[in-house]
Amino acid sequence: MRKSKFALLSLSFLMASCVGAQTPPTTDQIKKLIEPRLGMNVKVDSVTETPYSGLYEVRIGNDILYTDKTATYVFNGYVFNVTTGANLTRERIDEINKIKFSDLPLDKAIKSVKGDGSRVIAVFEDPNCGYCKRLRQTTLKETDNVTIYTFMYNILSDDSFVKSKNIWCSPDRAKAWDDWMIGGKPAVVAAESCASPNEEVLALGRKLGISGTPAIFFADGSRIPGAIDAKTLEEKLNKTKQ
């Protein structure tokens, strides 16, 4: 009888040890493993367990990778729910990229109001950006009842800073911007003493992770990178809470 009790106690201890060995790693442990394996100067912001396929989300800035619980494998790509058709990775990236619209320094943007101006967007554009010009010449020209805050985000050339300053220092900034972006008419050269928010907007865009122009932000904090057509913009504005 004593032998049986001892055997049972030993078996219980062995089972407890096995359970302990199966304990999954914490996200902090995975982060410590994966970060040095991704290369020098790579900063992992967070690791989160996902509800699908035993994958862990690895967030690096505004980018997402996936790894396994041992941080041995890395997956770079989109995860889809084939039942619903949802792009789960895209949805997560959109969530990460959301901003608080009210935090934008709108005094450093060019304001233009179309129609009743009831809807609002902020657009980051470079004056030398062809896609930005196309956005102005088609999509934004065709969209009504919207207030547009344009941040001149100079990332293409030094000349972009010059053009932006000239436009900012014009008597009517909104007209000067449209004259250039739509009509190709440059603004009058600004006085040397006129100050522009060029550097502040550049720093803001980098902080928001904007790597290309145009980039459109909506009242709910969501964003769309790149030029879109008028129908897509209208659908997005109708879905967005102002």
Coordinates of C-alpha atoms in Angstrom, one line a residue:
M1 CA 0.0 0.0 0.0
R2 CA 2.8 2.3 0.9
K3 CA 4.5 1.4 -2.4
S4 CA 1.4 2.3 -4.3
K5 CA 1.1 5.7 -2.6
F6 CA 4.7 6.4 -3.4
A7 CA 4.2 5.4 -7.0
L8 CA 1.1 7.6 -7.3
L9 CA 3.0 10.6 -5.8
S10 CA 5.9 10.0 -8.2
L11 CA 3.5 9.8 -11.1
S12 CA 1.8 13.0 -10.0
F13 CA 5.1 14.8 -9.8
L14 CA 6.2 13.6 -13.2
M15 CA 2.9 14.8 -14.7
A16 CA 3.3 18.2 -13.1
S17 CA 6.8 18.4 -14.5
C18 CA 5.6 17.6 -18.0
V19 CA 2.8 20.2 -17.8
G20 CA 5.4 22.8 -16.7
A21 CA 7.6 21.9 -19.7
Q22 CA 4.6 22.5 -22.0
T23 CA 4.0 26.0 -20.7
P24 CA 4.0 28.3 -23.7
P25 CA 6.6 31.1 -23.8
T26 CA 5.5 34.6 -22.9
T27 CA 5.4 37.3 -25.6
D28 CA 8.3 39.0 -23.8
Q29 CA 10.4 35.9 -24.1
I30 CA 9.6 35.6 -27.8
K31 CA 10.5 39.3 -28.2
K32 CA 13.9 38.7 -26.6
L33 CA 14.5 35.8 -28.9
I34 CA 13.3 37.3 -32.2
E35 CA 14.8 40.8 -32.0
P36 CA 18.5 39.9 -32.3
R37 CA 17.7 37.4 -35.0
L38 CA 16.2 40.0 -37.3
G39 CA 19.4 41.9 -37.7
M40 CA 21.3 44.8 -36.2
N41 CA 19.4 48.0 -35.3
V42 CA 16.1 46.2 -35.7
K43 CA 13.7 47.4 -32.9
V44 CA 10.7 45.2 -32.2
D45 CA 8.0 47.3 -30.7
S46 CA 5.7 44.4 -29.5
V47 CA 4.9 40.7 -29.9
T48 CA 1.3 39.6 -29.6
E49 CA -0.2 36.2 -29.7
T50 CA -2.7 35.9 -32.6
P51 CA -5.8 33.7 -32.5
Y52 CA -4.8 31.9 -35.7
S53 CA -2.4 29.0 -36.5
G54 CA -0.2 29.5 -33.5
L55 CA 1.4 32.6 -35.0
Y56 CA 2.7 35.5 -33.0
E57 CA 2.5 39.0 -34.4
V58 CA 5.8 40.9 -34.4
R59 CA 5.3 44.7 -34.8
I60 CA 8.2 46.8 -36.1
G61 CA 7.1 50.4 -36.4
N62 CA 4.1 50.2 -38.8
D63 CA 5.1 46.9 -40.2
I64 CA 4.0 43.4 -39.2
L65 CA 5.8 40.1 -39.4
Y66 CA 4.8 36.7 -37.9
T67 CA 6.8 34.1 -36.0
D68 CA 6.3 30.8 -34.2
K69 CA 6.6 30.2 -30.5
T70 CA 10.3 29.4 -30.8
A71 CA 11.1 32.5 -32.8
T72 CA 12.8 30.2 -35.3
Y73 CA 10.7 31.0 -38.4
V74 CA 9.5 34.4 -39.7
F75 CA 6.6 34.9 -42.1
N76 CA 6.3 38.1 -44.1
G77 CA 2.9 38.5 -45.8
Y78 CA -0.8 38.8 -45.4
V79 CA -3.1 36.4 -43.4
F80 CA -6.6 36.0 -44.8
N81 CA -9.7 34.5 -43.4
V82 CA -10.8 32.4 -46.4
T83 CA -14.3 32.0 -44.9
T84 CA -15.1 35.7 -44.7
G85 CA -12.5 37.0 -47.1
A86 CA -11.1 39.4 -44.5
N87 CA -7.5 40.5 -44.8
L88 CA -6.6 40.2 -41.1
T89 CA -3.1 41.6 -41.6
R90 CA -4.4 44.6 -43.5
E91 CA -7.0 45.3 -40.8
R92 CA -4.3 45.1 -38.1
I93 CA -2.0 47.5 -40.0
D94 CA -4.8 49.9 -40.4
E95 CA -5.5 49.8 -36.7
I96 CA -1.8 50.4 -35.8
N97 CA -1.6 53.3 -38.3
K98 CA -4.6 55.1 -36.8
I99 CA -4.0 58.6 -35.4
K100 CA -6.0 61.1 -33.4
F101 CA -7.1 63.6 -36.0
S102 CA -7.5 66.3 -33.4
D103 CA -3.8 66.1 -32.6
L104 CA -2.8 67.2 -36.1
P105 CA -1.4 70.8 -36.1
L106 CA -3.9 72.1 -38.6
D107 CA -2.4 75.6 -38.3
K108 CA 0.5 74.2 -40.3
A109 CA -1.7 73.1 -43.2
I110 CA -3.4 74.9 -46.1
K111 CA -7.1 74.9 -45.5
S112 CA -9.6 74.8 -48.4
V113 CA -13.4 74.4 -48.1
K114 CA -15.6 73.0 -50.8
G115 CA -19.4 73.2 -50.6
D116 CA -20.6 73.1 -47.0
G117 CA -17.2 71.7 -45.8
S118 CA -19.1 69.2 -43.5
R119 CA -16.6 66.4 -44.1
V120 CA -12.9 66.7 -43.3
I121 CA -9.7 65.1 -44.5
A122 CA -6.0 65.9 -44.2
V123 CA -3.7 65.2 -47.1
F124 CA 0.1 65.1 -47.1
E125 CA 1.5 66.0 -50.5
D126 CA 4.7 67.0 -52.1
P127 CA 4.5 69.8 -54.7
N128 CA 6.7 67.7 -57.1
C129 CA 4.6 64.6 -56.7
G130 CA 2.9 63.5 -59.9
Y131 CA 0.3 61.3 -58.1
C132 CA -0.5 64.2 -55.8
K133 CA -1.2 66.4 -58.8
R134 CA -3.4 63.7 -60.3
L135 CA -5.3 63.5 -57.0
R136 CA -5.9 67.3 -57.1
Q137 CA -6.8 67.4 -60.8
T138 CA -9.4 64.5 -60.6
T139 CA -10.5 63.1 -57.2
L140 CA -10.4 66.2 -55.0
K141 CA -11.7 68.4 -57.9
E142 CA -14.7 66.1 -58.2
T143 CA -15.4 65.8 -54.4
D144 CA -17.8 68.3 -52.8
N145 CA -18.8 69.3 -49.2
V146 CA -15.4 68.7 -47.8
T147 CA -12.8 70.6 -45.8
I148 CA -9.3 69.7 -47.0
Y149 CA -6.2 70.4 -44.8
T150 CA -3.1 70.1 -47.0
F151 CA 0.3 69.5 -45.3
M152 CA 3.1 70.2 -47.8
Y153 CA 5.3 67.2 -47.0
N154 CA 8.6 67.8 -48.9
I155 CA 10.3 64.5 -49.4
L156 CA 11.1 64.3 -53.1
S157 CA 13.7 67.1 -53.6
D158 CA 15.2 70.3 -52.2
D159 CA 13.1 72.1 -54.8
S160 CA 10.0 70.9 -53.0
F161 CA 10.9 73.0 -50.0
V162 CA 11.3 76.1 -52.2
K163 CA 8.0 75.6 -53.9
S164 CA 6.2 74.9 -50.6
K165 CA 7.6 78.1 -49.0
N166 CA 6.6 80.2 -52.0
I167 CA 3.1 78.8 -51.8
W168 CA 2.9 79.2 -48.0
C169 CA 3.9 82.8 -48.2
S170 CA 1.3 83.6 -50.9
P171 CA -1.6 85.9 -50.0
D172 CA -4.1 83.1 -50.8
R173 CA -2.3 79.8 -50.0
A174 CA -5.2 77.5 -51.1
K175 CA -5.4 79.3 -54.5
A176 CA -1.6 79.2 -54.9
W177 CA -1.5 75.5 -54.2
D178 CA -4.3 74.7 -56.7
D179 CA -2.7 77.0 -59.3
W180 CA 0.5 75.0 -59.1
M181 CA -0.9 71.5 -58.6
I182 CA -3.8 71.8 -61.1
G183 CA -2.7 74.6 -63.5
G184 CA 1.1 74.3 -63.3
K185 CA 1.4 78.0 -62.4
P186 CA 4.2 78.5 -59.8
A187 CA 3.8 80.9 -56.9
V188 CA 5.7 84.2 -56.6
V189 CA 9.1 83.8 -54.9
A190 CA 8.7 84.3 -51.2
A191 CA 10.4 87.0 -49.2
E192 CA 13.5 85.8 -47.4
S193 CA 11.9 86.9 -44.1
C194 CA 8.8 84.8 -44.6
A195 CA 8.7 81.7 -42.3
S196 CA 7.1 78.4 -43.4
P197 CA 6.3 75.3 -41.4
N198 CA 8.3 73.1 -43.8
E199 CA 10.6 71.5 -41.2
E200 CA 7.8 71.0 -38.7
V201 CA 5.6 69.2 -41.3
L202 CA 8.6 67.1 -42.4
A203 CA 9.1 66.0 -38.8
L204 CA 5.4 65.3 -38.3
G205 CA 5.2 63.1 -41.5
R206 CA 8.2 61.1 -40.3
K207 CA 6.6 60.6 -36.9
L208 CA 3.4 59.4 -38.5
G209 CA 5.4 56.9 -40.7
I210 CA 4.5 58.5 -44.0
S211 CA 6.9 57.1 -46.6
G212 CA 5.2 58.4 -49.7
T213 CA 2.7 60.9 -51.1
P214 CA -0.1 61.5 -51.2
A215 CA -1.3 60.2 -47.9
I216 CA -4.9 60.8 -46.8
F217 CA -6.1 60.9 -43.2
F218 CA -9.8 60.8 -42.2
A219 CA -11.7 62.1 -39.2
D220 CA -11.7 58.7 -37.5
G221 CA -7.9 58.6 -37.6
S222 CA -7.7 56.0 -40.4
R223 CA -5.5 56.6 -43.5
I224 CA -5.2 55.7 -47.1
P225 CA -1.8 55.8 -48.7
G226 CA -1.6 56.8 -52.3
A227 CA -3.9 58.4 -54.8
I228 CA -7.5 57.1 -55.0
D229 CA -10.4 57.8 -57.3
A230 CA -13.4 60.0 -56.4
K231 CA -15.8 57.0 -55.9
T232 CA -13.4 55.3 -53.4
L233 CA -13.0 58.6 -51.5
E234 CA -16.7 59.2 -51.5
E235 CA -17.4 55.8 -50.1
K236 CA -14.8 56.2 -47.4
L237 CA -16.1 59.6 -46.4
N238 CA -19.6 58.2 -46.1
K239 CA -18.4 55.5 -43.8
T240 CA -16.3 57.8 -41.7
K241 CA -17.8 59.4 -38.6
Q242 CA -17.0 63.1 -38.6

